PDB file of C-alpha atoms in Angstrom:
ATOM      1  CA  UNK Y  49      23.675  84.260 -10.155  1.00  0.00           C
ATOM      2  CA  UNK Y  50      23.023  84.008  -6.055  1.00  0.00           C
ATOM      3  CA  UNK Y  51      19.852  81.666  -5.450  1.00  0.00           C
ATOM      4  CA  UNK Y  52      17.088  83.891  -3.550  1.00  0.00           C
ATOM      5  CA  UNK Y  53      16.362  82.513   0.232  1.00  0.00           C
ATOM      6  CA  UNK Y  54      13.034  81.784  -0.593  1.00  0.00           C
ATOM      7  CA  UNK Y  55      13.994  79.624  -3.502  1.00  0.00           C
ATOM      8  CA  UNK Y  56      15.924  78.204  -1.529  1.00  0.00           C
ATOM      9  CA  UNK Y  57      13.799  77.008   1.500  1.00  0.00           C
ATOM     10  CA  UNK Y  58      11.600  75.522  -1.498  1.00  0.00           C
ATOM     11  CA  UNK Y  59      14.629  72.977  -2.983  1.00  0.00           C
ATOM     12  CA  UNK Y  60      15.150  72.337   0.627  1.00  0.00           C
ATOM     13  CA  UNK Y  61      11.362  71.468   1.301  1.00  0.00           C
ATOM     14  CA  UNK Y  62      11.402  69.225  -1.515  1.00  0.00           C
ATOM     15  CA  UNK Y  63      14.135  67.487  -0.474  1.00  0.00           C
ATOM     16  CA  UNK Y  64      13.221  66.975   2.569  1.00  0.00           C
ATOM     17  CA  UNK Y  65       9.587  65.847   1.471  1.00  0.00           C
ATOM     18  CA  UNK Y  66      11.306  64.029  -1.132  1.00  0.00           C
ATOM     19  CA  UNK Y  67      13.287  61.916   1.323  1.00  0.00           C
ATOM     20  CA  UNK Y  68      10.225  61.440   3.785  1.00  0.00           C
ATOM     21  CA  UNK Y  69       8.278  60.528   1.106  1.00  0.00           C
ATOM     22  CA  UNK Y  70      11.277  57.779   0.437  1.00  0.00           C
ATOM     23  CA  UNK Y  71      11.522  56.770   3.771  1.00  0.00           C
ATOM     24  CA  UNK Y  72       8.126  56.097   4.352  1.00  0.00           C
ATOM     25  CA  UNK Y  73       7.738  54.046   1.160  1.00  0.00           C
ATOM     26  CA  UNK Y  74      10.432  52.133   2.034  1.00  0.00           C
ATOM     27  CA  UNK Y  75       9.339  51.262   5.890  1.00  0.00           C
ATOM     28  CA  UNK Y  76       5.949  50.341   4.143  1.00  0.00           C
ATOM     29  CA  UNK Y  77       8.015  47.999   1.718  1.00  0.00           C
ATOM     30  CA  UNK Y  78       9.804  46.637   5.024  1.00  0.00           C
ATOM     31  CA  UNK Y  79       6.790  45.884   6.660  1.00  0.00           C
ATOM     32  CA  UNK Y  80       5.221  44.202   3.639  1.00  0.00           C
ATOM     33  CA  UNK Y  81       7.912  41.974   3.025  1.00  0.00           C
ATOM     34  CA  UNK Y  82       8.279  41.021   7.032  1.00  0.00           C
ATOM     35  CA  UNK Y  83       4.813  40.172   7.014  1.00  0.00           C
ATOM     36  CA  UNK Y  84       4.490  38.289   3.157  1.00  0.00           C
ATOM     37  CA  UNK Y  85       7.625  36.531   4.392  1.00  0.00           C
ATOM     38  CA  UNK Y  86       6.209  35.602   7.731  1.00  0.00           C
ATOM     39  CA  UNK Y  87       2.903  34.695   6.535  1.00  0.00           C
ATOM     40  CA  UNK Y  88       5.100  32.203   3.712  1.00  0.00           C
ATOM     41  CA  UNK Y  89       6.772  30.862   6.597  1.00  0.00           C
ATOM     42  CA  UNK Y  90       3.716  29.712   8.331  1.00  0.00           C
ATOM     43  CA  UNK Y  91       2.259  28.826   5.320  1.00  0.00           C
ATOM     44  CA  UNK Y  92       5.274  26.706   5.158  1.00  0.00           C
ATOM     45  CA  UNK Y  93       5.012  25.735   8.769  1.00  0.00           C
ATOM     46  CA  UNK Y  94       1.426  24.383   8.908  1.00  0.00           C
ATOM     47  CA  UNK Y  95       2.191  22.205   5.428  1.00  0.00           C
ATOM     48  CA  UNK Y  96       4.964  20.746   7.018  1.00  0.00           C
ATOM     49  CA  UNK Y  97       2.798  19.917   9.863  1.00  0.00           C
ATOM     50  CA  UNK Y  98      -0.460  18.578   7.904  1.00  0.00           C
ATOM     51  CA  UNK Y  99       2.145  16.504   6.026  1.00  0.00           C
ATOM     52  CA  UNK Y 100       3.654  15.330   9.131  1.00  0.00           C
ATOM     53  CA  UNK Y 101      -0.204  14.516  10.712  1.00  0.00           C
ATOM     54  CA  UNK Y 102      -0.728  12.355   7.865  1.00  0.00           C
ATOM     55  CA  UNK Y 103       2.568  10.186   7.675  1.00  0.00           C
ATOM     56  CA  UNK Y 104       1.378   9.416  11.301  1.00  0.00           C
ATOM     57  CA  UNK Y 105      -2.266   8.566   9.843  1.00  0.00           C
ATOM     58  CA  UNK Y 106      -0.437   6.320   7.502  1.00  0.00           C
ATOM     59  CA  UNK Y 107       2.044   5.079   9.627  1.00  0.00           C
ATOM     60  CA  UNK Y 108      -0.649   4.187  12.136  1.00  0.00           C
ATOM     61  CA  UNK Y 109      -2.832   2.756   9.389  1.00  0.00           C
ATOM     62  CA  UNK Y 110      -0.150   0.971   8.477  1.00  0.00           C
ATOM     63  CA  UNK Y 111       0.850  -0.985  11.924  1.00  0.00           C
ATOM     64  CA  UNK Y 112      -3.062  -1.427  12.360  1.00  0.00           C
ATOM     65  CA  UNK Y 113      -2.838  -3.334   9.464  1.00  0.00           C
ATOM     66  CA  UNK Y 114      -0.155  -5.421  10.344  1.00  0.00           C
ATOM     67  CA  UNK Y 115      -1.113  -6.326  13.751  1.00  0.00           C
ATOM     68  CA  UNK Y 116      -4.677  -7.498  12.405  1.00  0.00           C
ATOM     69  CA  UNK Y 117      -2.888  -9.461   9.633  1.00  0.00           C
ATOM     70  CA  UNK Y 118      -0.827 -11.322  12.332  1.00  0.00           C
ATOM     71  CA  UNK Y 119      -3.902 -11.830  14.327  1.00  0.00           C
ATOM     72  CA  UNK Y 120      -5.129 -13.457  11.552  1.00  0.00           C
ATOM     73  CA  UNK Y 121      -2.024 -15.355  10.569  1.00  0.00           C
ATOM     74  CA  UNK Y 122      -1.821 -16.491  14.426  1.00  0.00           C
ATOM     75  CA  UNK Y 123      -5.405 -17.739  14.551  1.00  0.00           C
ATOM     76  CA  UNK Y 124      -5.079 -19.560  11.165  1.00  0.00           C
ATOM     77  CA  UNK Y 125      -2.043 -21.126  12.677  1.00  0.00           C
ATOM     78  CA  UNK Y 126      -4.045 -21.798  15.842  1.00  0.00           C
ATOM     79  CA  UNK Y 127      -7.252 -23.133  14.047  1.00  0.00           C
ATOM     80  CA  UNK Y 128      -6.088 -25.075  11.055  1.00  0.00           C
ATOM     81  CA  UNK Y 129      -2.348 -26.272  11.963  1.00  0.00           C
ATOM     82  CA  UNK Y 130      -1.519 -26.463  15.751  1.00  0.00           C
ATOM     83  CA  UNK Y 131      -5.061 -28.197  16.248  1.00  0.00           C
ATOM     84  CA  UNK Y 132      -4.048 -30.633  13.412  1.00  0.00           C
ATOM     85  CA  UNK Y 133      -0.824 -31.559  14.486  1.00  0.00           C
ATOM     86  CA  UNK Y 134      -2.055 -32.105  18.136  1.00  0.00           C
ATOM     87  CA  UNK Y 135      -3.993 -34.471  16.389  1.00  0.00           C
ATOM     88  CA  UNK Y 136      -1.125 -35.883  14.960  1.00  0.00           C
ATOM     89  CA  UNK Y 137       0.664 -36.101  17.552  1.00  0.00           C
ATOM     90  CA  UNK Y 138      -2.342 -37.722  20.108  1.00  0.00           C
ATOM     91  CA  UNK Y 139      -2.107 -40.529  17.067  1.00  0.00           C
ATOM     92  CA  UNK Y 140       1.161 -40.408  16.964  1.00  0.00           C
ATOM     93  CA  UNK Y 141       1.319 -41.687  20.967  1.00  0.00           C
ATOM     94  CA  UNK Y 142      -1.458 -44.400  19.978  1.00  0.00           C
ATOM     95  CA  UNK Y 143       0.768 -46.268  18.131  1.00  0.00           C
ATOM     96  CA  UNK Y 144       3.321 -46.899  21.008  1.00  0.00           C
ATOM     97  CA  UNK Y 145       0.021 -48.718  22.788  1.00  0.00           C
ATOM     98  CA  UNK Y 146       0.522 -52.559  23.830  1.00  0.00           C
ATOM     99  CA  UNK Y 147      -2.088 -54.669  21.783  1.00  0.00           C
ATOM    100  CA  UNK Y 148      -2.958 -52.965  18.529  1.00  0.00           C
ATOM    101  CA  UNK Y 149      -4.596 -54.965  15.704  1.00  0.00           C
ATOM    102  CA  UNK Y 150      -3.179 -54.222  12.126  1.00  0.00           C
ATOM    103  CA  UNK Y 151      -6.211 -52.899  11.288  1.00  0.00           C
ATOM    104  CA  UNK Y 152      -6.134 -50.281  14.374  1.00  0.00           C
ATOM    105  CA  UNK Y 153      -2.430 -49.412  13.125  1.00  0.00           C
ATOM    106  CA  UNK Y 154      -3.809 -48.908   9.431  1.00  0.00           C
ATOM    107  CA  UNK Y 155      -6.364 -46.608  10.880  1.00  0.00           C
ATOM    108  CA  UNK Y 156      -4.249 -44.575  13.119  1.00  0.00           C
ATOM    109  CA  UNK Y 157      -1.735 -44.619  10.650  1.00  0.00           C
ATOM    110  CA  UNK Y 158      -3.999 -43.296   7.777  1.00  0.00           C
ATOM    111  CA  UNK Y 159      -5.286 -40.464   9.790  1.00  0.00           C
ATOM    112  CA  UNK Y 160      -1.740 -39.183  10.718  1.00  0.00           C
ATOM    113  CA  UNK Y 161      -1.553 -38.600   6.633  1.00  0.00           C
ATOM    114  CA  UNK Y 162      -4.576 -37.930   5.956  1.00  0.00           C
ATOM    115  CA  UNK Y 163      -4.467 -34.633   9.056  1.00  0.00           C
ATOM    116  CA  UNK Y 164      -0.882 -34.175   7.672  1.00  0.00           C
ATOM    117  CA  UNK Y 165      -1.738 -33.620   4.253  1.00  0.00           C
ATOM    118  CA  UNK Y 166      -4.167 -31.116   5.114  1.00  0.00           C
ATOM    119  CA  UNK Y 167      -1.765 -29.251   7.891  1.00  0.00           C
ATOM    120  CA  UNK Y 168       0.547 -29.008   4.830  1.00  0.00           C
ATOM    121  CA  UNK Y 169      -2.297 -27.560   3.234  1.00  0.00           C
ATOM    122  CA  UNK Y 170      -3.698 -25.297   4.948  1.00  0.00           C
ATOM    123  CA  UNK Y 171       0.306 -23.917   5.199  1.00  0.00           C
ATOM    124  CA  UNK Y 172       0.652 -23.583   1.958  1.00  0.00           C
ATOM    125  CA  UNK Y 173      -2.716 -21.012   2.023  1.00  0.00           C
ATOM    126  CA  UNK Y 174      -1.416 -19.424   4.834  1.00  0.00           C
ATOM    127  CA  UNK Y 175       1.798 -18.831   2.635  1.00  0.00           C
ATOM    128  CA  UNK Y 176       0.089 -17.887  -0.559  1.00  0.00           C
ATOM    129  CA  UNK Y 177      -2.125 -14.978   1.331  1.00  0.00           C
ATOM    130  CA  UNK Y 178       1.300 -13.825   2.238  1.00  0.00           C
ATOM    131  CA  UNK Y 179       2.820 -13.530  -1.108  1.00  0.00           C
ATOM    132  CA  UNK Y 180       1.314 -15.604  -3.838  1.00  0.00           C
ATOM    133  CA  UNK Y 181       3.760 -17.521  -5.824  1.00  0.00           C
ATOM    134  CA  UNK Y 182       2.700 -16.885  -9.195  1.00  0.00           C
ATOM    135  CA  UNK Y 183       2.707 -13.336  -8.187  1.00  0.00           C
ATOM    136  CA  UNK Y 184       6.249 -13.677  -7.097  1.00  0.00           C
ATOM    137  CA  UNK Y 185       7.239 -15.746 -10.308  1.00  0.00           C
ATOM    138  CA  UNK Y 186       5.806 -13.612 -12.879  1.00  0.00           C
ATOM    139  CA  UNK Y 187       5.015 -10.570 -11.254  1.00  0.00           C
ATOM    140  CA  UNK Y 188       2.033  -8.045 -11.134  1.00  0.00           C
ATOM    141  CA  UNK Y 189      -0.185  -8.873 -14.435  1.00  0.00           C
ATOM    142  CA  UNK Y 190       0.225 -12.985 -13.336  1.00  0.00           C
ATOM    143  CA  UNK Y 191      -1.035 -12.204  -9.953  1.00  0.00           C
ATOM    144  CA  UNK Y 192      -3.961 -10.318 -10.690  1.00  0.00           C
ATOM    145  CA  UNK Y 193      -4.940 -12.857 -13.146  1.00  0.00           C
ATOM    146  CA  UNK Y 194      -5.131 -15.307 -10.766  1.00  0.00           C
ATOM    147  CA  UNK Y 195      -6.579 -13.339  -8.106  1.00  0.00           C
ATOM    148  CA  UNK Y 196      -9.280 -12.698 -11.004  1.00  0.00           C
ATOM    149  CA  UNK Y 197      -9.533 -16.684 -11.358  1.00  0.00           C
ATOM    150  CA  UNK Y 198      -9.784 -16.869  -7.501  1.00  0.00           C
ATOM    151  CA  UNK Y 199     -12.924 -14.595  -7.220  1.00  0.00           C
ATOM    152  CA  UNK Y 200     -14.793 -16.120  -9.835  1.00  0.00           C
ATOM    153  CA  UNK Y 201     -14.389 -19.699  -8.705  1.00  0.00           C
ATOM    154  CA  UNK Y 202     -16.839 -19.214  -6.308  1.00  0.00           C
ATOM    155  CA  UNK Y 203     -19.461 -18.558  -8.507  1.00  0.00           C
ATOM    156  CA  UNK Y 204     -20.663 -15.241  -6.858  1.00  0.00           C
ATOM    157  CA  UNK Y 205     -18.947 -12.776  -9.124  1.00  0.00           C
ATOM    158  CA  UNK Y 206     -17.196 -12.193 -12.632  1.00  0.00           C
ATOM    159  CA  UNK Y 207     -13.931 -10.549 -12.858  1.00  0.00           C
ATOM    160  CA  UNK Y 208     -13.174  -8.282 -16.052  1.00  0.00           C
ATOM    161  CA  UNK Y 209      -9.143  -7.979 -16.042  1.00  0.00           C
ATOM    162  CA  UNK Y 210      -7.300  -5.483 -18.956  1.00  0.00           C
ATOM    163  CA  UNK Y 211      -3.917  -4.928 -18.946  1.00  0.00           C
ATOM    164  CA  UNK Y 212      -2.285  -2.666 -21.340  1.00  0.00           C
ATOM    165  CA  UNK Y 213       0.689  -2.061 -19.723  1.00  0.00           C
ATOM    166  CA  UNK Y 214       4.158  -3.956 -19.647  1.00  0.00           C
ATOM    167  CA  UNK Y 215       5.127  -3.906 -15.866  1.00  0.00           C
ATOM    168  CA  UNK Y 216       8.505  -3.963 -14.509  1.00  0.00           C
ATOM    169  CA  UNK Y 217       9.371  -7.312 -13.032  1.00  0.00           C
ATOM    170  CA  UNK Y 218      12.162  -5.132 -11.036  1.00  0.00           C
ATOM    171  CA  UNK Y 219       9.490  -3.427  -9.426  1.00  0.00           C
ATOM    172  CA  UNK Y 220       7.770  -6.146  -7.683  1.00  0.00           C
ATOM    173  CA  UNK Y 221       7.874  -4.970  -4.075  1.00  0.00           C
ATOM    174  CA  UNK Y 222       5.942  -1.907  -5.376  1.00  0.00           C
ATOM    175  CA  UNK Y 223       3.697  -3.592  -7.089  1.00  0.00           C
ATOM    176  CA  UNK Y 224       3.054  -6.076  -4.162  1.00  0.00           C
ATOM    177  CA  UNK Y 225       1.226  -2.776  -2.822  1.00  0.00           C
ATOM    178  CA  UNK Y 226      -1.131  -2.384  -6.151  1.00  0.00           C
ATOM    179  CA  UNK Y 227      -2.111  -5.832  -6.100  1.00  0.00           C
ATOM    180  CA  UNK Y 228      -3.148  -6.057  -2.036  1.00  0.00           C
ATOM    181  CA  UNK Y 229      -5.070  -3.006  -2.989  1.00  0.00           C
ATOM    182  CA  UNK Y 230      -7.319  -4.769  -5.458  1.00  0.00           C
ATOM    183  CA  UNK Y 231      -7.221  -7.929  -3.617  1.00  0.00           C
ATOM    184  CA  UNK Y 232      -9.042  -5.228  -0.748  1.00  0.00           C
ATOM    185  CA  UNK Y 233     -10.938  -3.583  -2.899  1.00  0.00           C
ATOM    186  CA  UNK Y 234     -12.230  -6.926  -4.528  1.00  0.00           C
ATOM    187  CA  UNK Y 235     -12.948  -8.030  -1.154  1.00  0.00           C
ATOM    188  CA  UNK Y 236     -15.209  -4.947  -0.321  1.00  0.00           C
ATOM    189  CA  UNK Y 237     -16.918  -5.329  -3.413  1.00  0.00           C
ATOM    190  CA  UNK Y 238     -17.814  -9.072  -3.313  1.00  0.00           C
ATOM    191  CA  UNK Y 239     -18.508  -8.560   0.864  1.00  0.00           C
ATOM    192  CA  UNK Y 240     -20.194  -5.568   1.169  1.00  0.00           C
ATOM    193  CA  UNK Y 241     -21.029  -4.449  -2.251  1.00  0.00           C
ATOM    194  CA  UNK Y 242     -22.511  -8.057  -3.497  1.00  0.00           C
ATOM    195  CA  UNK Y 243     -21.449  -7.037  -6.862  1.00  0.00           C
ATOM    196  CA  UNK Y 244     -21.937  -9.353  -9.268  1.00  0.00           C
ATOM    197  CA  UNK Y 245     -19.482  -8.076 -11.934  1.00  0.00           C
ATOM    198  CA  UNK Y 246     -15.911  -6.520 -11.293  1.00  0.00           C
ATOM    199  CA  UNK Y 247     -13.754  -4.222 -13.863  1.00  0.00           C
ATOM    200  CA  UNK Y 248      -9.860  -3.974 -13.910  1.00  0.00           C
ATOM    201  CA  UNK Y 249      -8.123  -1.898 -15.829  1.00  0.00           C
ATOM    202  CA  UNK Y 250      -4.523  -1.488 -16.395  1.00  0.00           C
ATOM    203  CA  UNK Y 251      -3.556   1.384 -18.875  1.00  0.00           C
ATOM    204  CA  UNK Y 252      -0.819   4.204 -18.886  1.00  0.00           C
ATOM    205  CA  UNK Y 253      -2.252   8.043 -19.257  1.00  0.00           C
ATOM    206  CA  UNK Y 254       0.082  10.598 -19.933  1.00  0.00           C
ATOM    207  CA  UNK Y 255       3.120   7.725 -18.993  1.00  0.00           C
ATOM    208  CA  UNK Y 256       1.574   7.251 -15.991  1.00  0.00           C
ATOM    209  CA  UNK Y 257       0.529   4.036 -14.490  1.00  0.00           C
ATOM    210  CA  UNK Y 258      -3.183   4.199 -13.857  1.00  0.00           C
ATOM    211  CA  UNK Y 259      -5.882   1.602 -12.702  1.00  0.00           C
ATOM    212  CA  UNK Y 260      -9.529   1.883 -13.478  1.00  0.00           C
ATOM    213  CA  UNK Y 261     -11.766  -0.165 -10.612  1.00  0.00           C
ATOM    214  CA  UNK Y 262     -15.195  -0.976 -11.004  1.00  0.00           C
ATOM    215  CA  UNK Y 263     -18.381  -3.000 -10.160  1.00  0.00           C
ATOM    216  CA  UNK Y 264     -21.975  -3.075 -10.165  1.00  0.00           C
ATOM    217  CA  UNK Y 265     -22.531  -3.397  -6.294  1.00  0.00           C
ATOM    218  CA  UNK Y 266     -24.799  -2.026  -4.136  1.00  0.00           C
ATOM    219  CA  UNK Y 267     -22.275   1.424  -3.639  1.00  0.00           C
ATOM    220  CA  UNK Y 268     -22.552   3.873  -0.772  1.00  0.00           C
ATOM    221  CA  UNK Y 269     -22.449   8.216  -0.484  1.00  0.00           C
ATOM    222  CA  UNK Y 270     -18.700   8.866  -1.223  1.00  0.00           C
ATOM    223  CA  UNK Y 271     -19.059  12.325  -0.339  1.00  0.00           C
ATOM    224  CA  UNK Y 272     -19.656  11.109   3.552  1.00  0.00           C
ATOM    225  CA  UNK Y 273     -16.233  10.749   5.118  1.00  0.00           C
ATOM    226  CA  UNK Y 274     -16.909   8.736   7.544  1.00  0.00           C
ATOM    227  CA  UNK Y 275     -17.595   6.057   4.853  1.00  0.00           C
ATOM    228  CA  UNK Y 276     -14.106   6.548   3.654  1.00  0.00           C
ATOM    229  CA  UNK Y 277     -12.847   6.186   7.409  1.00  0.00           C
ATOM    230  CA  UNK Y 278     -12.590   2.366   7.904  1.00  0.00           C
ATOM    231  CA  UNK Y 279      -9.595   0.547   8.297  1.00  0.00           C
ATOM    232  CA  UNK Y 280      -9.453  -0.536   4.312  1.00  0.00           C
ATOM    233  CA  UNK Y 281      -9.246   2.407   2.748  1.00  0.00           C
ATOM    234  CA  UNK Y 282      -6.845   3.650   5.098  1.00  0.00           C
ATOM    235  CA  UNK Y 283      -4.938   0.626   4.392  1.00  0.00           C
ATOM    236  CA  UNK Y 284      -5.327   1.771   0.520  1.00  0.00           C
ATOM    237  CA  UNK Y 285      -4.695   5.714   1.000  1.00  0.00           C
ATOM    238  CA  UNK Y 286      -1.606   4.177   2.772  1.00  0.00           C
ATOM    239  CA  UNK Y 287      -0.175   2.199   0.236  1.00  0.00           C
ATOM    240  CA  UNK Y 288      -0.804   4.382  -2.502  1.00  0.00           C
ATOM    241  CA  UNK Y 289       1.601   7.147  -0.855  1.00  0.00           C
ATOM    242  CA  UNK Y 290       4.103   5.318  -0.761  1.00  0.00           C
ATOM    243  CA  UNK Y 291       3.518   4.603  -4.510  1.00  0.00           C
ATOM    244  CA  UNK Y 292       3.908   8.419  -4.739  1.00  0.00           C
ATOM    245  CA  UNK Y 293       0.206   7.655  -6.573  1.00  0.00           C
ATOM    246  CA  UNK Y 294      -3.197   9.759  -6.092  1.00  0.00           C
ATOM    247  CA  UNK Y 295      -6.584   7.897  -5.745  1.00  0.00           C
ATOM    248  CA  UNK Y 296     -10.302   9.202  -6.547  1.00  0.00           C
ATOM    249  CA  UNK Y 297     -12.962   7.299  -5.475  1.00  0.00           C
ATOM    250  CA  UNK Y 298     -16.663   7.584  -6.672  1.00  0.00           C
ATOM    251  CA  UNK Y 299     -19.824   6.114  -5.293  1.00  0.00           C
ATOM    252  CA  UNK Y 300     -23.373   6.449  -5.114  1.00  0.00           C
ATOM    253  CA  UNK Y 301     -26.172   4.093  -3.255  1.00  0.00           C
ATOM    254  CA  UNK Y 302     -27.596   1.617  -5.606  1.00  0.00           C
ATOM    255  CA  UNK Y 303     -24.688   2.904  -8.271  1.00  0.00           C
ATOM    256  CA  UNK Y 304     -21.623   0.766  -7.252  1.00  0.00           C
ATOM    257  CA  UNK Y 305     -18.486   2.243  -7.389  1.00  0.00           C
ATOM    258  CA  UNK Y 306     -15.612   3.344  -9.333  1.00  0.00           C
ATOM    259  CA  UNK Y 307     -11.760   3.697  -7.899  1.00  0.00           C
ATOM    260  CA  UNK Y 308      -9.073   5.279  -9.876  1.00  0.00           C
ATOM    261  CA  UNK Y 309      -6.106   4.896  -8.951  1.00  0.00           C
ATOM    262  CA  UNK Y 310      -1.633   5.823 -10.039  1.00  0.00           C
ATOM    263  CA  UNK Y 311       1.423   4.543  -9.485  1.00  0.00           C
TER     264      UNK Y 311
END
């Protein structure tokens, strides 16, 4: 049986339709993928880029930090030692004098000890703010014990320390990091919080290492940034990325304030 012309035309029509109908669905399938893909990729792009914006943050946070700790070291060694042993040494040359009674040589003599003694003192603080030896010794629960101990000697302040967790002593350069950041935040509490009463807590959630921080100061609005901008808590923020940690912070005026913290 011979197909008629007209049916004919039609099969051809569809097929025709048929295919344009294809073709079109498939540029529209072309185009959507181009422009998902490209909108991934600059999705991809500008992560990479806020990611790389705040490893500079930190980075810079981080030599900030340093080069206001060696101020500090310099002018401690400038105050407390150099002056000491200039001392020393000004005695030292008194003794070569023509002349001296024994009782001028007991004198001199006794101050070079006496300013000794402290110079060696006042090194061995210098050395302990660096890394305290207990710390080192017996690692991270040790340290913040006596950091604990510190704060409350002067009276001003009483230190609640938990610990619930059984800390690797293998880890100690990473925990160096969590215990400068309570020795900060303990700082910011007793200087500009005047709290009265600190909380530390050491627990694992979910087998993560977590720290609960909190005191009765005199707080501040945590939801303005520019409270969260000084060069403390972007000492913190810095030190808990590279503890591959997160932080939330919560504050309100006349509330204190409460840090939680990973790592």
């Amino acid at each position: 049986m011979i197909a008629s012309p007209v049916y004919e035309k039609e099969i051809v029509a569809i097929i025709l339709y048929t295919s344009c109908f294809f073709m079109i669905v498939a540029v529209f399938l072309v185009v959507f993928f181009y422009f998902s893909r490209k909108k991934i990729i600059q999705k991809e792009v500008e992560k990479r880029d806020l990611e790389i914006h705040l490893q500079k943050e930190q980075l810079h946070a981080v030599i900030v930090t340093q080069e206001e700790e060696r101020k500090r070291i310099a002018q401690d060694l400038h105050d407390d030692i150099s002056s000491k042993l200039n001392i020393v040494s000004l005695n030292a040359h008194l003794l070569s004098s023509p002349n001296l009674t024994e009782d001028e040589i007991k004198e001199i003599t006794d101050n070079i000890i006496n300013l000794t003694a402290k110079a060696l003192e006042n090194s061995r603080k210098i050395a302990h703010n660096l890394l305290p030896p207990v710390f080192e010794k017996f690692g991270l629960n040790a340290g913040v014990e006596e950091l604990s101990q510190e704060f409350e000697s002067s009276k001003s302040v009483k230190v609640n320390y938990k610990n619930q967790i059984d800390f690797d002593d293998n880890d100690i350069d990473r925990h160096l990091h969590v215990f400068r950041i309570l020795q900060e935040l303990m700082n910011n509490s007793l200087r500009h919080g005047k709290a009265t009463e600190i909380w530390v807590d050491f627990k694992s959630i979910n087998e993560l290492n977590t720290c609960k921080y909190k005191d009765n100061g005199t707080g501040f609005d945590s939801k303005n940034t520019e409270n969260q901008k000084g060069l403390g808590m972007r000492n913190i923020d810095s030190r808990i990325s590279f503890l591959d940690g997160t932080i939330t912070l919560d504050s309100q005026i006349g509330s204190g304030i409460v840090v939680i913290f990973t790592f």
